[in-house]
Coordinates of C-alpha atoms and ligand atoms in Angstrom, one line a residue:
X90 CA 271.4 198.3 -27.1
X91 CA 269.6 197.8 -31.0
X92 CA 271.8 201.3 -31.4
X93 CA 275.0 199.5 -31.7
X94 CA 273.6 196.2 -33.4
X95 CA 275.4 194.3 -35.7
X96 CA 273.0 192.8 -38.5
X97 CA 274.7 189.8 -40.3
X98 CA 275.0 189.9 -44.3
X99 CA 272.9 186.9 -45.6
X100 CA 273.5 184.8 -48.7
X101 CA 271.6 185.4 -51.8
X102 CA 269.5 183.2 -52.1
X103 CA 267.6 182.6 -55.3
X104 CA 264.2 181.0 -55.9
X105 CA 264.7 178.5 -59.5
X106 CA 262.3 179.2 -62.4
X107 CA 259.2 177.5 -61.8
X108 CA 260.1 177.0 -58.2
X109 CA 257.4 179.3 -57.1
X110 CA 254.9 177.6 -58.6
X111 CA 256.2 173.9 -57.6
X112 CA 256.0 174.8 -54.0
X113 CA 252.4 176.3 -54.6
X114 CA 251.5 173.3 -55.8
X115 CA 252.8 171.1 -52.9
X116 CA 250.8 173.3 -50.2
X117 CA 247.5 172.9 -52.2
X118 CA 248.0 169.2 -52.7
X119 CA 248.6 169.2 -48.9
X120 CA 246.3 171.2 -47.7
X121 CA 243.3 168.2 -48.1
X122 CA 245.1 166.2 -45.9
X123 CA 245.6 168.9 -43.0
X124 CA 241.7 169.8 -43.2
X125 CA 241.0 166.1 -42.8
X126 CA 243.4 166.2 -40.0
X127 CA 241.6 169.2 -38.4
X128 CA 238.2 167.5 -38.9
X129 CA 239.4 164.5 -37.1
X130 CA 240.4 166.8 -34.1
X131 CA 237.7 168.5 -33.8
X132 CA 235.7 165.3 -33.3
X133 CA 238.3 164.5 -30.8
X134 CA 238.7 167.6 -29.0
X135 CA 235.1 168.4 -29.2
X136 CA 234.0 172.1 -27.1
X137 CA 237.9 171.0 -25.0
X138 CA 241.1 172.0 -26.3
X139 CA 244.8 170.4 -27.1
X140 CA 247.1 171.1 -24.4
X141 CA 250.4 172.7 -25.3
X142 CA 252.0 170.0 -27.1
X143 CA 251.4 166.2 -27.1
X144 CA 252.3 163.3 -25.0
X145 CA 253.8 160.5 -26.9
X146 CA 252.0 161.4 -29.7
X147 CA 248.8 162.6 -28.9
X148 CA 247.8 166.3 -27.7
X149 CA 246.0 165.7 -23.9
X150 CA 242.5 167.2 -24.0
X151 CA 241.9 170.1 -21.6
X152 CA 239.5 173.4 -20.6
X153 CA 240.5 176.0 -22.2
X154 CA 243.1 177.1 -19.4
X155 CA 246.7 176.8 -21.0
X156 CA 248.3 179.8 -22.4
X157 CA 248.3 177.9 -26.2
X158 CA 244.3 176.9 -26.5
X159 CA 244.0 179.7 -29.1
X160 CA 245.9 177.8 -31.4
X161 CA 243.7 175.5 -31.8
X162 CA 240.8 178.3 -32.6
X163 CA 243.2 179.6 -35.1
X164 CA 243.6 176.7 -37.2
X165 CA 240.0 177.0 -37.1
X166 CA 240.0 180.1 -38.8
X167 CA 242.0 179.2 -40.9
X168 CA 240.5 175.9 -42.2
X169 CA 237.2 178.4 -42.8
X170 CA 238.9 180.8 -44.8
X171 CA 240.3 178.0 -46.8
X172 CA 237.0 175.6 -47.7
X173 CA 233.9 177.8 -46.4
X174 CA 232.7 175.0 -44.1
X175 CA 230.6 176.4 -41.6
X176 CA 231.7 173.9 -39.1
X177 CA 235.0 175.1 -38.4
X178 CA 233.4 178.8 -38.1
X179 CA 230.7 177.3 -35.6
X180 CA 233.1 175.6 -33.8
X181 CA 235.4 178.8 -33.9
X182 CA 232.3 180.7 -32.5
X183 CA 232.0 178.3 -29.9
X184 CA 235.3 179.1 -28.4
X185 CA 235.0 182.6 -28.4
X186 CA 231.9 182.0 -25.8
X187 CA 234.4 180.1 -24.3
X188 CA 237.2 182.9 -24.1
X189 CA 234.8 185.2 -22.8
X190 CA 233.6 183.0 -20.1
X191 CA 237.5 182.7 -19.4
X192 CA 238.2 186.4 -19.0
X193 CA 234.9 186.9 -17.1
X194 CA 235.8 184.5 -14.8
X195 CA 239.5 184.9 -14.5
X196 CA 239.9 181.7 -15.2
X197 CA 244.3 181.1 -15.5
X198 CA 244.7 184.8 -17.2
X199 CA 247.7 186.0 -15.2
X200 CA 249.8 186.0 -17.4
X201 CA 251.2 188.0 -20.7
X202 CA 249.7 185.4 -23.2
X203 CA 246.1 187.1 -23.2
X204 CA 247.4 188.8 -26.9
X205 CA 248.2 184.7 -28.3
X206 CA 244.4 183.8 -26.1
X207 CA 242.5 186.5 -27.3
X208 CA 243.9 187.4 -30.9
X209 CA 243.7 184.5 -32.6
X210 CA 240.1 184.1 -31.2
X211 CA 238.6 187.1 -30.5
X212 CA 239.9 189.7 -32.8
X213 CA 240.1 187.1 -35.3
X214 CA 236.3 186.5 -35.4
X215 CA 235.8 189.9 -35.1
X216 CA 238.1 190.9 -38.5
X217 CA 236.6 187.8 -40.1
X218 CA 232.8 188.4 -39.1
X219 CA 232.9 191.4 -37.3
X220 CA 231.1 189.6 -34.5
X221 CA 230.7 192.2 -32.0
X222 CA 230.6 190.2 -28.7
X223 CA 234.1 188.7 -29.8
X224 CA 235.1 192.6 -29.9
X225 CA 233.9 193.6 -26.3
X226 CA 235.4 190.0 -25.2
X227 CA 238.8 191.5 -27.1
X228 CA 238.8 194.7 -24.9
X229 CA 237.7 193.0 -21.7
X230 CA 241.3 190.8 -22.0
X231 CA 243.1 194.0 -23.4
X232 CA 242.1 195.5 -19.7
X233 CA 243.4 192.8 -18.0
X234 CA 246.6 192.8 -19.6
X235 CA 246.8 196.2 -18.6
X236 CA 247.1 195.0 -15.3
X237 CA 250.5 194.0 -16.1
X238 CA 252.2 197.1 -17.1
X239 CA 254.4 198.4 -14.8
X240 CA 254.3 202.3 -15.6
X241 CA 257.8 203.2 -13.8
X242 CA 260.0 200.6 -16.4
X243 CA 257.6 200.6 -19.3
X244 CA 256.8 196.6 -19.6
X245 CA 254.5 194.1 -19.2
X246 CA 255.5 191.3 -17.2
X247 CA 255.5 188.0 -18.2
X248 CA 254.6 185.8 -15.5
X249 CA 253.6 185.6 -11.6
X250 CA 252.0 187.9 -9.6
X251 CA 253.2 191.2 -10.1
X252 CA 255.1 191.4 -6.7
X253 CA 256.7 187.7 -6.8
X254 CA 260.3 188.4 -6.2
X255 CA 261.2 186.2 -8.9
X256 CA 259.1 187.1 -11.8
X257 CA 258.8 190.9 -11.1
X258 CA 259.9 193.2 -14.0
X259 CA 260.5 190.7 -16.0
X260 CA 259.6 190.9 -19.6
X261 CA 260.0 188.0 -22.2
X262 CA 260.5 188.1 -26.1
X263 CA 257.2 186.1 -27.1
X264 CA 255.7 189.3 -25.7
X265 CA 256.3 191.2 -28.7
X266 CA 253.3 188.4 -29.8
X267 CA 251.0 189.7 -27.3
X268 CA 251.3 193.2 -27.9
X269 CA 248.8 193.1 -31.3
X270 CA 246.2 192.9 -28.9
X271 CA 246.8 196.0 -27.3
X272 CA 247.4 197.9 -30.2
X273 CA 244.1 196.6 -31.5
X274 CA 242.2 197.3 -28.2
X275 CA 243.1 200.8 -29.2
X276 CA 241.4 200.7 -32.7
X277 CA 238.2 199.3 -31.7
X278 CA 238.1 200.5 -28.4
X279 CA 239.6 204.3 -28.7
X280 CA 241.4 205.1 -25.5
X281 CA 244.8 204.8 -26.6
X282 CA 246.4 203.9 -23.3
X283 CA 246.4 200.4 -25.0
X284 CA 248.8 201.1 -27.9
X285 CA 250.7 203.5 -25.2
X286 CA 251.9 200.5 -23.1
X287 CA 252.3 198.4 -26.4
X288 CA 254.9 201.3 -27.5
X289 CA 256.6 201.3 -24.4
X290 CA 257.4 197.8 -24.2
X291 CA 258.6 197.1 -27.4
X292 CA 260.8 200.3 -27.1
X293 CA 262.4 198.4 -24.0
X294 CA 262.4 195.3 -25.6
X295 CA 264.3 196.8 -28.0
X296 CA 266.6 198.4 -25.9
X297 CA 267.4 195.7 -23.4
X298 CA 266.7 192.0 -25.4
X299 CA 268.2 192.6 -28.0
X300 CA 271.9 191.9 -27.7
X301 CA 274.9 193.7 -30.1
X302 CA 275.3 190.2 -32.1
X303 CA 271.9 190.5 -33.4
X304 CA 271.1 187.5 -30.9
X305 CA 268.1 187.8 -28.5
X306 CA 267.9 186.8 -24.3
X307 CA 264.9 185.1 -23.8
X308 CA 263.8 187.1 -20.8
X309 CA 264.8 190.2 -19.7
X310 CA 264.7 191.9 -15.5
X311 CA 263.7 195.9 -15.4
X312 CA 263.4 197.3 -11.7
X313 CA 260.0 197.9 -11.2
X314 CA 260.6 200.7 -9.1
X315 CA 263.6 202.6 -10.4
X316 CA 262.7 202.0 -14.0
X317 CA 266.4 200.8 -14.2
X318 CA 267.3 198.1 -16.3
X319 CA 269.2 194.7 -14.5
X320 CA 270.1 191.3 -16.3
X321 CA 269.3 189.2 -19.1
X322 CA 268.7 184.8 -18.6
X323 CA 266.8 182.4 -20.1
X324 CA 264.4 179.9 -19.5
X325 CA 264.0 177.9 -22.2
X326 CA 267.0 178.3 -24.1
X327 CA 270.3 176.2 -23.8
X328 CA 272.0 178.9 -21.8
X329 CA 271.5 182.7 -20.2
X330 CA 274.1 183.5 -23.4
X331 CA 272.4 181.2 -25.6
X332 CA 270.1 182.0 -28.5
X333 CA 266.7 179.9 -28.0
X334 CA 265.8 179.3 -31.6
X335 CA 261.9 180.1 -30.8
X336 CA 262.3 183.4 -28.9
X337 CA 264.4 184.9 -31.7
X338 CA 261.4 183.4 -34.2
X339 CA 259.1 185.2 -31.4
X340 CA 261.4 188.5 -31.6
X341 CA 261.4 188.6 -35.8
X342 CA 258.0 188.3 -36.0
X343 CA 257.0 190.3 -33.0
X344 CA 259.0 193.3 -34.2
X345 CA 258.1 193.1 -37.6
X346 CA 254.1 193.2 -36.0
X347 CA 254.9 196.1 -33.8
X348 CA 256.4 198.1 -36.9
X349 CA 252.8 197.4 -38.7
X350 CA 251.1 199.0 -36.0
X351 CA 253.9 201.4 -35.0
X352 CA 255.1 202.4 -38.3
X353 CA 258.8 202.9 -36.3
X354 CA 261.1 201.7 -39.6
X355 CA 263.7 200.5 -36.0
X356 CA 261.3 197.6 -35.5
X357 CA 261.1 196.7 -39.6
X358 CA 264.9 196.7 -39.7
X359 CA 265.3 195.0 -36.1
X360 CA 263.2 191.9 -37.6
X361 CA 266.0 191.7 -40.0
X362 CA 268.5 192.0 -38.0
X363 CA 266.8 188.9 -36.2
X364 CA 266.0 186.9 -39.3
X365 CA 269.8 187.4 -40.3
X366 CA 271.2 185.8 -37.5
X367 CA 268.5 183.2 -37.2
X368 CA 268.9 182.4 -41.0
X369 CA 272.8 181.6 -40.3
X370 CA 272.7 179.5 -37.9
X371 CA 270.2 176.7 -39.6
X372 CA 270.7 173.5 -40.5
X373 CA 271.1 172.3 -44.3
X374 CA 267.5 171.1 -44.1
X375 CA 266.5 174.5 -42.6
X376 CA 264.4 173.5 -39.8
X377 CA 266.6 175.0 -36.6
X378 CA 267.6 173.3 -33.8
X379 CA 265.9 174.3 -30.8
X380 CA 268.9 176.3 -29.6
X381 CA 270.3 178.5 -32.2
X382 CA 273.9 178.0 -30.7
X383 CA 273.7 174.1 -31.1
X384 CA 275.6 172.9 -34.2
X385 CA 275.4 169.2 -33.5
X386 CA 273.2 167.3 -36.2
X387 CA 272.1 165.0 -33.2
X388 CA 270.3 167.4 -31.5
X389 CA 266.3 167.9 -31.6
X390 CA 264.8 170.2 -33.8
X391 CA 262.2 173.1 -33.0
X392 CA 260.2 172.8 -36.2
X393 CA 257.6 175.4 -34.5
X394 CA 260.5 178.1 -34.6
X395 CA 260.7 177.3 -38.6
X396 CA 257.3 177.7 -38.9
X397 CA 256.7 181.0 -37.2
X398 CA 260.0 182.2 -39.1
X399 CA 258.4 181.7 -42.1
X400 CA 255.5 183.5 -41.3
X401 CA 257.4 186.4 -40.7
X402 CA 259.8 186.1 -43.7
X403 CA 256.5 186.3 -45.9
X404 CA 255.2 189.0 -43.8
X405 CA 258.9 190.7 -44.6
X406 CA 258.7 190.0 -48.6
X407 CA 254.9 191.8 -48.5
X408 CA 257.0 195.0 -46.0
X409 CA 259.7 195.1 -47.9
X410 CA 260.6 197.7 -51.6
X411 CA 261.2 194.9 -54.5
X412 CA 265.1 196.3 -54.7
X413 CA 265.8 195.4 -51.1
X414 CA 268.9 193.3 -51.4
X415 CA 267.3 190.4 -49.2
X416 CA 264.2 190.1 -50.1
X417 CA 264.3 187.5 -52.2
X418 CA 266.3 185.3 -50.0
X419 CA 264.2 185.9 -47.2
X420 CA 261.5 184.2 -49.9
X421 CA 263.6 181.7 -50.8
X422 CA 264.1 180.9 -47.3
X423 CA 260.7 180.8 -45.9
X424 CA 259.4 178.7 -49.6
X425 CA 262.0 176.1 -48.8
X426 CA 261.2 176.0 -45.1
X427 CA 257.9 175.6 -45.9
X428 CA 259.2 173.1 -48.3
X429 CA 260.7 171.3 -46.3
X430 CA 258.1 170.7 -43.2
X431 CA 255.8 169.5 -46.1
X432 CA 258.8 166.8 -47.2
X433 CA 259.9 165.7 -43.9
X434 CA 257.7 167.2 -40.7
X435 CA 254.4 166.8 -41.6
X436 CA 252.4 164.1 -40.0
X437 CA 250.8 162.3 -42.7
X438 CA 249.5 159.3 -41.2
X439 CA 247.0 161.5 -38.6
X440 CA 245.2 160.0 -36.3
X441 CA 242.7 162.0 -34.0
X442 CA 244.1 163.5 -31.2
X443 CA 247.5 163.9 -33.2
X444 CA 249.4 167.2 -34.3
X445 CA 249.8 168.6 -37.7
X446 CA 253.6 169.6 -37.5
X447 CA 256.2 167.2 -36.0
X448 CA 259.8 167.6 -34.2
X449 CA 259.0 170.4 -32.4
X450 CA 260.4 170.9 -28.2
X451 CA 258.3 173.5 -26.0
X452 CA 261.0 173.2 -23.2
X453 CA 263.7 171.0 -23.9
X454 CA 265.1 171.6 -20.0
X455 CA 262.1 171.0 -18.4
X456 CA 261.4 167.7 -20.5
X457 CA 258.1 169.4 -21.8
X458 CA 256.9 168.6 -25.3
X459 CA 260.8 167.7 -26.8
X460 CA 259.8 166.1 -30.1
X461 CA 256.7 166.3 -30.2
X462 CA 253.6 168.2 -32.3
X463 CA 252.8 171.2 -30.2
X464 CA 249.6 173.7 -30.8
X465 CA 251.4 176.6 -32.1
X466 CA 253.5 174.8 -34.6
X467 CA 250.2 173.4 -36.2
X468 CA 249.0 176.9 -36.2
X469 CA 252.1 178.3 -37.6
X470 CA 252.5 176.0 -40.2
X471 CA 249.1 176.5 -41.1
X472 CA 249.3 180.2 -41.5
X473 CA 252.5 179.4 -43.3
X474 CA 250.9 177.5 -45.7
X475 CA 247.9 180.5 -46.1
X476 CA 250.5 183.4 -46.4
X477 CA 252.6 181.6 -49.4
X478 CA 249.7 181.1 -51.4
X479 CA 247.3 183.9 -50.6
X480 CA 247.3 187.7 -50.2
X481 CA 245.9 186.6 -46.2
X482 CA 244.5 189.3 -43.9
X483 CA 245.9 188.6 -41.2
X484 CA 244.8 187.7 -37.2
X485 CA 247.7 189.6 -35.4
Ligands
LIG275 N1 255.6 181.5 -25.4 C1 256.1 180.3 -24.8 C2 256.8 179.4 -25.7 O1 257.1 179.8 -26.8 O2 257.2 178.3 -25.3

């Protein structure tokens, strides 16, 4: 349990004089390039979406069914904030009709993902335009992930049906993503019972994922009807004792999120704790390996993990006092990340229908998406890119 957690020391790292500035630079001269590259999708993908990650190369066009299509409507956000062209908000607005046709109809929403779905399209339009029917749309999938929560153990279960042998009880660390949607349901909605169920699962995810090494399972099994906790395993990671390199990502940016909302300093210093042992285990190019506990220089990167790591290490620098011994390095870290995706992962010979960020693995077991571009590392490096550069209000 977090109680007994032992958070790793980190070495200083210091950013060089003009550094800063030089990295700055590199995102602005990139960013050209990645709008062009999100124009040329959105030709491609038209009113359809990317699936999760691409085949050989190119992202498969689907509905908007998957559990990643917000991604897409996120980088369309974002590409609005940072040129003004109307297009990407029109096309943004489009899918929020689209969202809201999902959630009316049920369409593939039983699941936990409905905070990714709904907050990087709803709640974003609604923060960015305060478009009202993206609000109600918001609250409408806030309800049905209600349906999730199990009262007796406190969590919101992943995946299945809720009495599936195999998937009850169980709660996963990307969850700690979803949960800004419920929180937020609470704020524009006013029952609280949202932010209630939000509290109680990151309190057990806390608890119960988390392990003494500062590591994280990937999924987690509560009894449903004791309220008891049982076992940790993975699924995507290398082993059940294993560190999957994006769940941990998941867990320092999911707890840092929760402390916004929360304001429990457990969940600030928990994201460090994560970011610590995350930020030992990297390679000397700093983009992980998909399993934290793999050392071996052969083995396939998760550049997706980087990304959304150094979206939370910025989110940490703004958290953090100025005197806090690591904030700096956790600076340093996520500038030369960034850095380094720009040198060596981005794909700058885009053609439509291609990703933005390369080298990433969605499930390296399964044979899923194992270096390839997949939607949320395009998002993340995205917002990646907006966070260094820009005081950015963020979706989540
Ligand atoms: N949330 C699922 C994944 O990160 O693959």
């Amino acid at each position: 349990m977090s109680e007994t957690i032992n958070k790793e020391m980190i070495a200083p790292q210091r950013l060089r004089d003009g550094e800063r500035l030089a990295i700055s630079q590199k995102i602005r001269d990139a960013m050209p390039g990645i709008l062009a590259a999100v124009d040329r999708n959105s030709g491609y993908f038209g009113l359809r979406f990317p699936d999760a990650a691409c085949k050989e190369g190119v992202y498969p066009v689907i509905d908007n069914q998957e559990w990643t299509t917000s991604f897409w409507t996120g980088q369309l956000w974002l590409a609005w904030e940072w040129s003004g062209k109307q297009a990407y908000r029109e096309l943004a607005e489009a899918h929020v009709r689209s969202f809201g046709e999902r959630i009316a109809t049920r369409d593939h929403t039983d699941h936990h993902d409905l905070g990714f779905l709904y907050s990087l399209s709803c709640i974003a339009a609604n923060k960015l335009t305060g478009n009202r029917e993206a609000k109600y749309i918001a609250l409408q999938a806030a309800e049905v992930l209600m349906e999730r929560y199990h009262e007796k153990c406190g969590i919101i279960q992943a995946w299945g049906a809720l009495d599936n042998p195999e998937q009850q009880g169980r709660m996963i660390i990307d969850c700690n993503m979803n949960l800004p949607l419920l929180y937020q349901a609470s704020l524009i909605g006013g029952d609280n019972r949202y932010a209630r169920a939000a509290e109680s699962h990151i309190e057990q995810a806390r608890r119960y994922i988390v392990r003494q090494d500062g590591s994280t399972f990937h999924t987690y099994f509560m009894d449903v009807n004791t309220g008891e906790a049982r076992f940790g395993n993975t699924h995507q990671g290398f082993s059940d004792d294993s560190c999957w390199s994006r769940g941990q990502a998941w867990g320092v940016y999911g707890f840092l999120l929760n402390y916004l909302y929360t304001g429990d300093a457990r969940l600030l210093e928990l994201s460090q704790t994560l970011a610590n042992y995350f930020i030992n285990r990297l390679p000397e190019d700093l983009i992980c390996y998909w399993d934290l506990a793999l050392t071996d220089p052969r083995s396939e990167r998760d550049s997706s993990a980087s990304a959304i790591l150094a979206c939370a290490l910025l989110e940490l620098v703004k958290q953090l006092p100025v005197t806090h011994p690591d904030r700096e390095t956790y600076e340093a870290v996520a500038l030369r990340t960034i850095e380094k995706m720009l040198d060596g992962y981005l794909n700058k010979t885009h053609k439509a229908g291609e990703g933005l960020l390369e080298h990433s693995v969605y499930h390296f077991k399964g044979n899923v998406g194992v270096d390839e571009c997949c939607a949320w590392g395009d998002y993340y490096l995205m917002e990646a890119l907006t966070r260094a550069v820009s005081t950015w209000n963020s979706y989540w």
